Coordinates of C-alpha atoms in Angstrom, one line a residue:
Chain K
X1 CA 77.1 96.8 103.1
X2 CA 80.1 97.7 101.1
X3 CA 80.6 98.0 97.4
X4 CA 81.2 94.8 95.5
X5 CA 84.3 95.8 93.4
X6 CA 87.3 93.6 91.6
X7 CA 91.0 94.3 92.5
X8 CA 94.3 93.1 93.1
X9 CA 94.6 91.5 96.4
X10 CA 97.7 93.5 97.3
X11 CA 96.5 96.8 96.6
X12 CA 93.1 95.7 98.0
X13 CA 94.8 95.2 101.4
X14 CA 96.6 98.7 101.4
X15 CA 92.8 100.1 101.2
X16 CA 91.6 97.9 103.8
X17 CA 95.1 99.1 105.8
X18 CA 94.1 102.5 104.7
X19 CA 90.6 102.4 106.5
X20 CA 91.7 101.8 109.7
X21 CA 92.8 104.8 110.8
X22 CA 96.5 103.8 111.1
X23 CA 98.9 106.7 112.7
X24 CA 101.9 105.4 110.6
X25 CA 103.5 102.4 108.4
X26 CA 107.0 101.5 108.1
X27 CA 107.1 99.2 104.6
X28 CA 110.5 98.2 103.3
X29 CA 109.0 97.0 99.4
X30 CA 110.1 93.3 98.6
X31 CA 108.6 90.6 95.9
X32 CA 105.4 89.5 96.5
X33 CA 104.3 92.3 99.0
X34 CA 105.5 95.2 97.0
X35 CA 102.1 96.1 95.8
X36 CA 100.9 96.8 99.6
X37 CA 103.9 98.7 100.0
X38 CA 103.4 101.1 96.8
X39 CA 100.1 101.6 97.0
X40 CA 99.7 102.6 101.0
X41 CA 102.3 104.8 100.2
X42 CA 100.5 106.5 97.3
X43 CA 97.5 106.9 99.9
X44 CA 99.8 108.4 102.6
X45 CA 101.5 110.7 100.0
X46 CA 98.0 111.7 97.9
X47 CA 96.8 112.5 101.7
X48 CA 94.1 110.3 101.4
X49 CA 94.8 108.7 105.1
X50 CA 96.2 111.2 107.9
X51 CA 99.4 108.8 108.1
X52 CA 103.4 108.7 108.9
X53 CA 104.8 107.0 106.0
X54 CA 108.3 105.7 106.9
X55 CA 110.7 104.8 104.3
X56 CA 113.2 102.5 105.8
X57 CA 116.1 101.4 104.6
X58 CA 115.5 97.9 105.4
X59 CA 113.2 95.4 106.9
X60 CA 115.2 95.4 110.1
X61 CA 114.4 99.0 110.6
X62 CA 110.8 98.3 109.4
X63 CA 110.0 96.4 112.3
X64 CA 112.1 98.3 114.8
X65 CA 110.6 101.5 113.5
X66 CA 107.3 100.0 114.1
X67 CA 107.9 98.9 117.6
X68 CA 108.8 102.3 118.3
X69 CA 106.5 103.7 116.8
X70 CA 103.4 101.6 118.7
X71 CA 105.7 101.8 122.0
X72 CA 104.7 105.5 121.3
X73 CA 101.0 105.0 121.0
X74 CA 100.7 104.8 117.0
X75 CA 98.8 102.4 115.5
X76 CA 101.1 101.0 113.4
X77 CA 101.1 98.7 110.7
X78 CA 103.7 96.6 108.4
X79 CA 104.6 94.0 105.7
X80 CA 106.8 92.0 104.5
X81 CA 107.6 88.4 102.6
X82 CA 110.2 85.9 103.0
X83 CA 113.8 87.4 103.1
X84 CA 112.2 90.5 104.5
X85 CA 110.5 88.6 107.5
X86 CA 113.8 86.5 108.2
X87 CA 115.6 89.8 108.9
X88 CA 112.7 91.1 110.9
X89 CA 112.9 87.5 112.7
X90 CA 115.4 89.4 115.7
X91 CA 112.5 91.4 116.6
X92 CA 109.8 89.5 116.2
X93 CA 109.5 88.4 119.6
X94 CA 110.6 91.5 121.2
X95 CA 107.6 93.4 119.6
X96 CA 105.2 90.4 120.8
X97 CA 107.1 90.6 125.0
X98 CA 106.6 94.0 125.0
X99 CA 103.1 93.7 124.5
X100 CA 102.5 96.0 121.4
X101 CA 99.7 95.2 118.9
X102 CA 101.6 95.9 115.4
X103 CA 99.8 94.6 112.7
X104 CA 102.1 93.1 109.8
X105 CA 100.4 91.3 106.1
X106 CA 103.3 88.8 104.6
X107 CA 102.8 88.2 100.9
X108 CA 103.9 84.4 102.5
X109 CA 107.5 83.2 99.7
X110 CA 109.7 80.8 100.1
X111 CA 113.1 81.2 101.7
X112 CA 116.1 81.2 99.9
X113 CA 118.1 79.4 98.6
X114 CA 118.2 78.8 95.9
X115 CA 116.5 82.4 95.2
X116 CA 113.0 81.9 94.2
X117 CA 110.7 84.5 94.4
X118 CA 107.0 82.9 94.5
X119 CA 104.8 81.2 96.7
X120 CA 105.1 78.2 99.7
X121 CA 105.2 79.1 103.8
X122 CA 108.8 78.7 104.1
X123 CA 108.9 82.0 105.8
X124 CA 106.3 82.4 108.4
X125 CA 107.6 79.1 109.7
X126 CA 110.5 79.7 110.9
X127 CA 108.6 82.7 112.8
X128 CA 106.5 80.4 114.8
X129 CA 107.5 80.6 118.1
X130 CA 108.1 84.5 118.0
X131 CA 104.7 84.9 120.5
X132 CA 102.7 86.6 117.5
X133 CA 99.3 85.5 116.6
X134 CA 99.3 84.0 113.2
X135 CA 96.6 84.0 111.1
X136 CA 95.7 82.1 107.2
X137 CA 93.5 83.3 104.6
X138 CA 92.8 81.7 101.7
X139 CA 90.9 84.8 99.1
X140 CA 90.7 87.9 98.6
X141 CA 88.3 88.4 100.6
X142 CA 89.7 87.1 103.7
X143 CA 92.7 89.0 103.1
X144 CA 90.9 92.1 103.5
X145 CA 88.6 91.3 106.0
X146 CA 91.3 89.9 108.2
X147 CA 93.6 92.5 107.8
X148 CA 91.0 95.2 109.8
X149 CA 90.2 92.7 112.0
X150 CA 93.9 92.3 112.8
X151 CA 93.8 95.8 114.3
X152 CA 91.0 95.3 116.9
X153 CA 92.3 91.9 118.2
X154 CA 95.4 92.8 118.8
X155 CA 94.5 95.7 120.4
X156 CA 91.8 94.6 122.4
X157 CA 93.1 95.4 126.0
X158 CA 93.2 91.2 127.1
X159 CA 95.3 90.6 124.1
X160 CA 97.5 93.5 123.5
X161 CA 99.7 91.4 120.9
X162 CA 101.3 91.5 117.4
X163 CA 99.2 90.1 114.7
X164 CA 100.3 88.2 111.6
X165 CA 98.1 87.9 109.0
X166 CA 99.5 85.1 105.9
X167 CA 98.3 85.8 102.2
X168 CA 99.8 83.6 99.6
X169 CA 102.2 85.4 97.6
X170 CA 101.3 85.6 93.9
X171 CA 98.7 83.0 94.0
X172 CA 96.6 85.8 96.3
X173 CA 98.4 88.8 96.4
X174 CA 98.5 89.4 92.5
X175 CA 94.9 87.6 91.7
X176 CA 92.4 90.1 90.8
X177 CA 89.1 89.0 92.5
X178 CA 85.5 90.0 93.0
X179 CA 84.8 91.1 97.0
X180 CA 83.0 93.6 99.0
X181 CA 85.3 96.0 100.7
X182 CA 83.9 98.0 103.9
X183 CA 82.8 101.2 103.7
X184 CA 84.9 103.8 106.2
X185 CA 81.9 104.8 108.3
X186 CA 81.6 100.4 108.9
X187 CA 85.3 100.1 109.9
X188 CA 85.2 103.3 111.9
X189 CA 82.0 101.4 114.0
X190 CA 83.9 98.8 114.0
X191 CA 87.5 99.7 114.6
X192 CA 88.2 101.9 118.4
X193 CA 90.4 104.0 118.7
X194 CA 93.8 102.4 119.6
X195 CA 93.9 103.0 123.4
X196 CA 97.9 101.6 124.0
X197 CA 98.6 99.7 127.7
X198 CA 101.6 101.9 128.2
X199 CA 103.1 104.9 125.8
X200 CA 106.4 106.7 126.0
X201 CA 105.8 110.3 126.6
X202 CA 107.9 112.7 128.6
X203 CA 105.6 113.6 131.1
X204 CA 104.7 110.3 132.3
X205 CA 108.5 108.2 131.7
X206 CA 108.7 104.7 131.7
X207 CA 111.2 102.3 130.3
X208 CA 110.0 99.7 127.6
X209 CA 112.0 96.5 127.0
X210 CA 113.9 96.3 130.0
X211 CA 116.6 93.5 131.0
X212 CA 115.4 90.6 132.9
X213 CA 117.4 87.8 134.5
X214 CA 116.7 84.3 135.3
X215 CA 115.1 85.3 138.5
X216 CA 112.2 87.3 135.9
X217 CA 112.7 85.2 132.8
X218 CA 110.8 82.1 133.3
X219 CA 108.1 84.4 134.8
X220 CA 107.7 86.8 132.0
X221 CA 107.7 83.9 129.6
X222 CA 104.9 82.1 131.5
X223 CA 103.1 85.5 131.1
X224 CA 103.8 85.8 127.8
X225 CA 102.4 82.3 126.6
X226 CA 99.5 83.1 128.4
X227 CA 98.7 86.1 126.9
X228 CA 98.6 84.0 123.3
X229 CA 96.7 81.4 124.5
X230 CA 94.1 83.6 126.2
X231 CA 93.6 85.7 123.1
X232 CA 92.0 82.8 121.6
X233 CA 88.6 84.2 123.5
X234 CA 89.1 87.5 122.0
X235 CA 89.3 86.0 118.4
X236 CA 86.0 84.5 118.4
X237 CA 84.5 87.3 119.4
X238 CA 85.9 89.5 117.2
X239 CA 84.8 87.3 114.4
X240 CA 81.4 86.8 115.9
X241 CA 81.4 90.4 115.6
X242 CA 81.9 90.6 111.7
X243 CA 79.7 87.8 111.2
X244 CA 77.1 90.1 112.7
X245 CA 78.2 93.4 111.1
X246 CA 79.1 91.7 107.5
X247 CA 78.0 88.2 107.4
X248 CA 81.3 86.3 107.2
X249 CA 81.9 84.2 109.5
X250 CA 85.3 83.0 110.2
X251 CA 86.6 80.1 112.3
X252 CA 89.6 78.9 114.1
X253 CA 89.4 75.3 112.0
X254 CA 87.0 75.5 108.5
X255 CA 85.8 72.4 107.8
X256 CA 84.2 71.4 103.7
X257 CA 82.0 67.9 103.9
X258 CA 83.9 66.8 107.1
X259 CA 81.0 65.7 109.4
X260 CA 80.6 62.4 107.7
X261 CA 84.2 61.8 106.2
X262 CA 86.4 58.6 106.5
X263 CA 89.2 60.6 105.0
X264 CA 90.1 63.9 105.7
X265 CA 92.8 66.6 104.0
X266 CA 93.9 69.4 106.1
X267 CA 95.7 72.9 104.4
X268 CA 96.4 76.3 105.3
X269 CA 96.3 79.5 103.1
X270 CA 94.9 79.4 99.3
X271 CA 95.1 76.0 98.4
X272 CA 91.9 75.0 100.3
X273 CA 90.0 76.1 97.8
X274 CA 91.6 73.8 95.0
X275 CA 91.4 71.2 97.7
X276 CA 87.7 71.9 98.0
X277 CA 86.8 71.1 94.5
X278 CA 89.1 67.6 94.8
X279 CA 86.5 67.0 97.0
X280 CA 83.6 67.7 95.0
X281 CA 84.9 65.5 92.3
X282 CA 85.8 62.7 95.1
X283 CA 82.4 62.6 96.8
X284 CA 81.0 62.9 93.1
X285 CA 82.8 59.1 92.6
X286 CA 81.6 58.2 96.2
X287 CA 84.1 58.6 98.4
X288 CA 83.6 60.0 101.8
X289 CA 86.4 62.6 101.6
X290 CA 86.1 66.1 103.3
X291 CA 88.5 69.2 104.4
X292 CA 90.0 71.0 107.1
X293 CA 91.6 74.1 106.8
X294 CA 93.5 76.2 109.2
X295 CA 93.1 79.5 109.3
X296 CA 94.3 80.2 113.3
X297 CA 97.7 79.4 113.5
X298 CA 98.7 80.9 116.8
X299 CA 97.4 80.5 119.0
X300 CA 97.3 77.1 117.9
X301 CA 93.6 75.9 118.2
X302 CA 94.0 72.6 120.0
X303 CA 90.6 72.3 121.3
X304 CA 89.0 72.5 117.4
X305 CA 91.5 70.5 115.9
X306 CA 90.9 67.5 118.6
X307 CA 86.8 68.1 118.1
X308 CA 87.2 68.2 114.1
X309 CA 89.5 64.8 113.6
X310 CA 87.8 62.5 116.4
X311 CA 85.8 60.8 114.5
X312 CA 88.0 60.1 110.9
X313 CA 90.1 57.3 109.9
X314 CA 92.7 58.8 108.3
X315 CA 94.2 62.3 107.9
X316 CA 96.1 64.0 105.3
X317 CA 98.3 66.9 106.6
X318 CA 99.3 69.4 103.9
X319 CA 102.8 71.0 104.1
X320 CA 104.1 74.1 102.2
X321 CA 107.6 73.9 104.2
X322 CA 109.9 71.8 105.6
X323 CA 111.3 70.8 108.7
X324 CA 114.8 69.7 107.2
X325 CA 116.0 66.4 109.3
X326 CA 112.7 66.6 111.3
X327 CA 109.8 64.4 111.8
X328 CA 108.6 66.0 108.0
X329 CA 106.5 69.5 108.0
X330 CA 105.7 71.6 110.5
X331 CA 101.9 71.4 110.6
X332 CA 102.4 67.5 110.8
X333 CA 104.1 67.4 113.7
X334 CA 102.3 69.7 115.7
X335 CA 98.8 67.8 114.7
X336 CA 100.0 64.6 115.4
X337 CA 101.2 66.1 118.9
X338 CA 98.0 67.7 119.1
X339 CA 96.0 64.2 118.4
X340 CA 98.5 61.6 120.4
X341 CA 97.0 61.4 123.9
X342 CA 93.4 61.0 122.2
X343 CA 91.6 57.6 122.3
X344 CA 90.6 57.9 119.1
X345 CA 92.9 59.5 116.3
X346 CA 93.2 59.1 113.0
X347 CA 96.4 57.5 110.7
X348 CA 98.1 60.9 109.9
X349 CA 100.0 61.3 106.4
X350 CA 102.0 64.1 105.4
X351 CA 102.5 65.5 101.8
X352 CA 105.0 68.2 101.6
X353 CA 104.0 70.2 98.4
X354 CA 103.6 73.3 96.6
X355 CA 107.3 74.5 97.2
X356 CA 108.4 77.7 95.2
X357 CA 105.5 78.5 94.1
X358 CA 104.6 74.9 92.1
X359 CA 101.2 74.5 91.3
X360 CA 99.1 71.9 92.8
X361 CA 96.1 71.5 90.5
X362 CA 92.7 69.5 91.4
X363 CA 93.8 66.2 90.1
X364 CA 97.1 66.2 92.2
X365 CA 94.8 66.6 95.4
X366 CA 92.7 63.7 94.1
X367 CA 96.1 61.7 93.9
X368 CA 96.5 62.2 97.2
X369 CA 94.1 60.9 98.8
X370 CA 93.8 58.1 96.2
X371 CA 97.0 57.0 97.1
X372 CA 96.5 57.3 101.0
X373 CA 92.7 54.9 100.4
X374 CA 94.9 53.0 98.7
X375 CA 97.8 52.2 101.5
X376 CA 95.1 49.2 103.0
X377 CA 97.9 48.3 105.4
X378 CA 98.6 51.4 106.4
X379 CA 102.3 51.1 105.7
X380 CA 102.5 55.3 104.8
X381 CA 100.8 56.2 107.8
X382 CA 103.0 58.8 110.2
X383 CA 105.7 59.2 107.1
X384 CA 106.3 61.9 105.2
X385 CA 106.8 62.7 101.4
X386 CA 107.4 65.3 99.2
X387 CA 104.7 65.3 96.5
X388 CA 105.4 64.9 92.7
X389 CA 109.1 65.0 93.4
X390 CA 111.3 64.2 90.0
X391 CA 112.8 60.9 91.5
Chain D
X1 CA 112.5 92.4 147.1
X2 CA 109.9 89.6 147.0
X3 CA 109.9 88.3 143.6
X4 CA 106.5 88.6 142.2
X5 CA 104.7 85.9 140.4
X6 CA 104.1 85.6 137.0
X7 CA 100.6 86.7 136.8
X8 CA 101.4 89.9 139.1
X9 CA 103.6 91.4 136.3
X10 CA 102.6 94.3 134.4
X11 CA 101.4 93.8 130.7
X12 CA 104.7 94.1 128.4
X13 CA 106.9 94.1 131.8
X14 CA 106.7 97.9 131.3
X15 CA 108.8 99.8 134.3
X16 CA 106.3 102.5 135.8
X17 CA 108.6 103.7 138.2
X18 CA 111.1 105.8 137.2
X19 CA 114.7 105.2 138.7
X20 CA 114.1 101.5 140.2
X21 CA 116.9 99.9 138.8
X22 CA 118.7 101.2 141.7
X23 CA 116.7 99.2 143.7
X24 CA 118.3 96.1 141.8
X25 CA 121.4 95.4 143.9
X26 CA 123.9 93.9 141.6
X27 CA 126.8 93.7 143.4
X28 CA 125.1 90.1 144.2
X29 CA 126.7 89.4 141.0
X30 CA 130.5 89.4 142.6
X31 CA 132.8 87.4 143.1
X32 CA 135.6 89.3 144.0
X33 CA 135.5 92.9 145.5
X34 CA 138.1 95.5 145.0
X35 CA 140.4 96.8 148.0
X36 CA 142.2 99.8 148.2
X37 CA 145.4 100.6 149.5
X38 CA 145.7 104.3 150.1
X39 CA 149.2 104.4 151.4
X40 CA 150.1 103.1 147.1
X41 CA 146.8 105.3 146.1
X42 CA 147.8 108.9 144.4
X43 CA 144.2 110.0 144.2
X44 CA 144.3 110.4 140.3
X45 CA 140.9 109.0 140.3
X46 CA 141.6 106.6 137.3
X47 CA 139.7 103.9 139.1
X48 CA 136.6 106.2 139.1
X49 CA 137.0 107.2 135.2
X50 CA 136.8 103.1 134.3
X51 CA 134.1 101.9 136.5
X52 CA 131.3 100.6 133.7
X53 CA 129.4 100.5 136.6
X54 CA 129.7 104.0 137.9
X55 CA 130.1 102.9 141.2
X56 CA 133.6 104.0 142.4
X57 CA 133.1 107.1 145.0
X58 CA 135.3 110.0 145.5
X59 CA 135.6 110.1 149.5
X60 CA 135.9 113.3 151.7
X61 CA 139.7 112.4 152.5
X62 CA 140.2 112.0 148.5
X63 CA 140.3 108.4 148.2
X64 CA 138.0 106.1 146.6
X65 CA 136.2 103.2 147.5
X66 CA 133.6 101.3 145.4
X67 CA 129.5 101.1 146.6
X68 CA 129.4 97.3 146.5
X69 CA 126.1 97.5 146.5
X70 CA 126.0 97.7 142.8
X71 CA 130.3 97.0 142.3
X72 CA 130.2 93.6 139.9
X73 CA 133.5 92.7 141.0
X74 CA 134.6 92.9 137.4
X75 CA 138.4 94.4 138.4
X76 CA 138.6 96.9 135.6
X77 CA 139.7 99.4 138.2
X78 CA 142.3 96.9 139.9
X79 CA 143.5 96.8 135.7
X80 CA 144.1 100.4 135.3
X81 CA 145.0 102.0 138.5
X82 CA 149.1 102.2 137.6
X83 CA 149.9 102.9 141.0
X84 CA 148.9 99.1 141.9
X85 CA 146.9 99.9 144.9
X86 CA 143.9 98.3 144.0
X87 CA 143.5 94.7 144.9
X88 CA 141.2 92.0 144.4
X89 CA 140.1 89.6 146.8
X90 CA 137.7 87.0 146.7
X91 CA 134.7 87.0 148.5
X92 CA 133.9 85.1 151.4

């Protein structure tokens, strides 16, 4: 087992990074990832791992430094936040159709403007449909655990695909927390060696990224949304994996006192586990309330979600972004898509909360689901609202 | 070519075979194909300097004439060539 130490999240994930034997990193610094950036570079340049450090000018080049770098066999790892991943947003999908398993943390900010430099999921949303898989975590833990395990599903030769992996910015990345952090001989047991599908080398030449016309395009993008759906498989397995070697197990949908619940919150990322004590203090008073977070983002898992919220009467969907002039947040819509053809679903509310980086403390989360027990008639149901607005 | 399917692609659509866009024919693309008049032509070969597509020919006699199997119809060397001997005509 690994050492039980206490660190900064950010720099904790550079050392988790730095385990796993990556060939290079391209890391433009930006507010809340910085820390990852700074310290893999002071393990690159104190020639602690065997690494190309790339210092780009921008996070533009970061990503297309990275694809070119993986085209060419590296394992190759990036990260970014907010700003930084919009301008990485051209490429996104490129990396993801050509098949190259790049590995990328985002320290997750909101999106100017107005400028604001702290915590909500503004930016990986609009990076939804890029074809990468997407992952949550919501400690410390997680965001160290996940971040290795990044490596080996997306290079596992049926997935051979990008992976995301969402830590809160601030609210995780600058927390100093208690976790075990894998030795290197575990990770190297754990970890392969990156073996890519295709490289460019002179000897053997090939042409990555090539032009396609509408007689290719619909094909390739079939191919392509196959590929993300089919990773699911490799997922579990990994995870079943590290349950095995560490004894964490992980799950496409986490669920906190759901089994029996009448009333159900779902999040994503850190605030589940402020959510999780609303629900110690609501089944303290009696209530049947329980949680659902998830963690799998893409490839969505449609199968848990439909299995987990069967049986409940109403559903609160938690939203750190907005769909402006939409239907309300994005992981609203896509569960009440995900639950419409069912016989039995529940009445889906959305609160939109926790923008620029406002805190959401236990009592809020009560309020929440006090108010939705409350709305007998079920006049709120399938709306959307953004919580403790100034009105 | 017969198209393949989507499931008989190769992972990232990666191009193994070096040199196979040739086998892409795009002179399907045309519309219009270029025709030379070689009585007006002066063989200064400004026709072949413009192609973008690289497909205008020197000839043994010293003319030129475009391969249409890859010639896009796109009239750049009807544009230039001063002598006005190139002209284009649509396709059938």
């Amino acid at each position: 087992m690994g050492k039980r130490i206490g660190m900064e999240v950010a720099i904790a994930v550079a050392e988790a990074v730095g385990l796993c034997d990556i060939d290079m990193a391209a890391v433009y610094p930006i507010t809340p990832q910085s820390h990852i950036a700074e310290h893999l570079s002071d393990l690159v340049a104190n020639g602690e791992i065997d690494a190309e450090f790339v210092t780009v000018e921008s996070e533009h080049s970061a990503m297309s430094a990275v694809i070119g770098a993986s085209g060419a066999g590296a394992r190759s790892f990036t990260a970014t936040s907010s700003q930084g991943l919009m301008l990485m947003h051209e490429l996104l999908p490129i990396a993801s159709a050509m098949r190259l398993p790049i590995c990328m943390a985002i320290a997750n900010r909101a999106v100017s403007g107005p400028l604001n430099i702290l915590n909500d999921h503004t930016d990986i949303m609009p990076q939804r449909d890029s074809g990468w898989i997407s992952l949550f975590v919501e400690n410390g833990q997680e965001a160290i655990d996940l971040s290795i395990q990044a490596f080996k599903i997306a290079e596992h030769k049926d997935v051979m695909l990008p992976v995301c992996v969402n830590i809160d910015g601030f609210q995780l990345t600058h927390m100093v927390e208690p976790f075990e952090m894998p030795s290197k001989e575990e990770v190297e047991k754990f970890l392969p060696p990156f073996v890519p599908h295709a490289t460019l080398h002179p000897a053997k030449p090939v042409t990555m990224g090539a032009f396609a016309m509408s007689d290719y395009f619909t094909e390739i993008m079939k191919a392509k949304n196959e590929a993300l759906k089919s990773s699911k498989k490799v997922i579990l397995e990994v995870w079943d994996e590290w349950a095995r070697l560490f004894g964490r197990a992980y799950k496409p949908v986490e669920t906190y006192q759901a089994e029996d619940a009448d009333v159900l919150m779902l999040t994503m990322g850190s605030m589940g586990e402020t959510a999780q004590m609303a629900i110690d203090q609501l089944r303290a008073k009696g209530i049947k309330a329980g949680l659902v977070k998830l963690r799998l983002w893409r490839p969505f898992p449609l199968a848990e979600i439909k299995a987990v919220l069967k049986n409940v009467k109403k559903l609160i969907v938690t939203d750190r972004a907005i769909s402006f002039g939409g239907p309300g947040g994005p992981v609203f819509s896509e569960i009440k898509s995900a639950m419409y053809a069912e016989a039995r679903r529940p009445l889906i509310y959305n609160y939109i909360y926790g923008l620029g980086g406002r805190d959401v403390a236990v009592g809020e989360f009560v309020g929440m689901f006090d108010k939705v027990l409350a709305d007998t008639k079920n006049e709120a149901a399938d709306t959307y609202e953004f919580w403790g607005v100034r009105e | 070519m017969a198209l393949k399917s989507w499931k008989e692609l190769p992972i990232g659509c990666v191009v193994s075979d070096p040199g196979s866009a040739s086998e892409y024919h795009t002179g399907s693309w045309r519309s219009q194909r270029p025709i030379w008049d070689n009585a007006k032509c002066i063989k200064c070969g400004i026709c072949y300097v413009y192609c973008p597509e690289g497909c205008v020919q020197q000839t043994e006699d010293g003319f030129f004439k475009a391969d249409l199997d890859y010639c896009k119809g796109c009239g750049i060397c009807s544009h230039e060539c001063w002598p006005r001997a190139i002209k284009m005509v649509e396709e059938e």
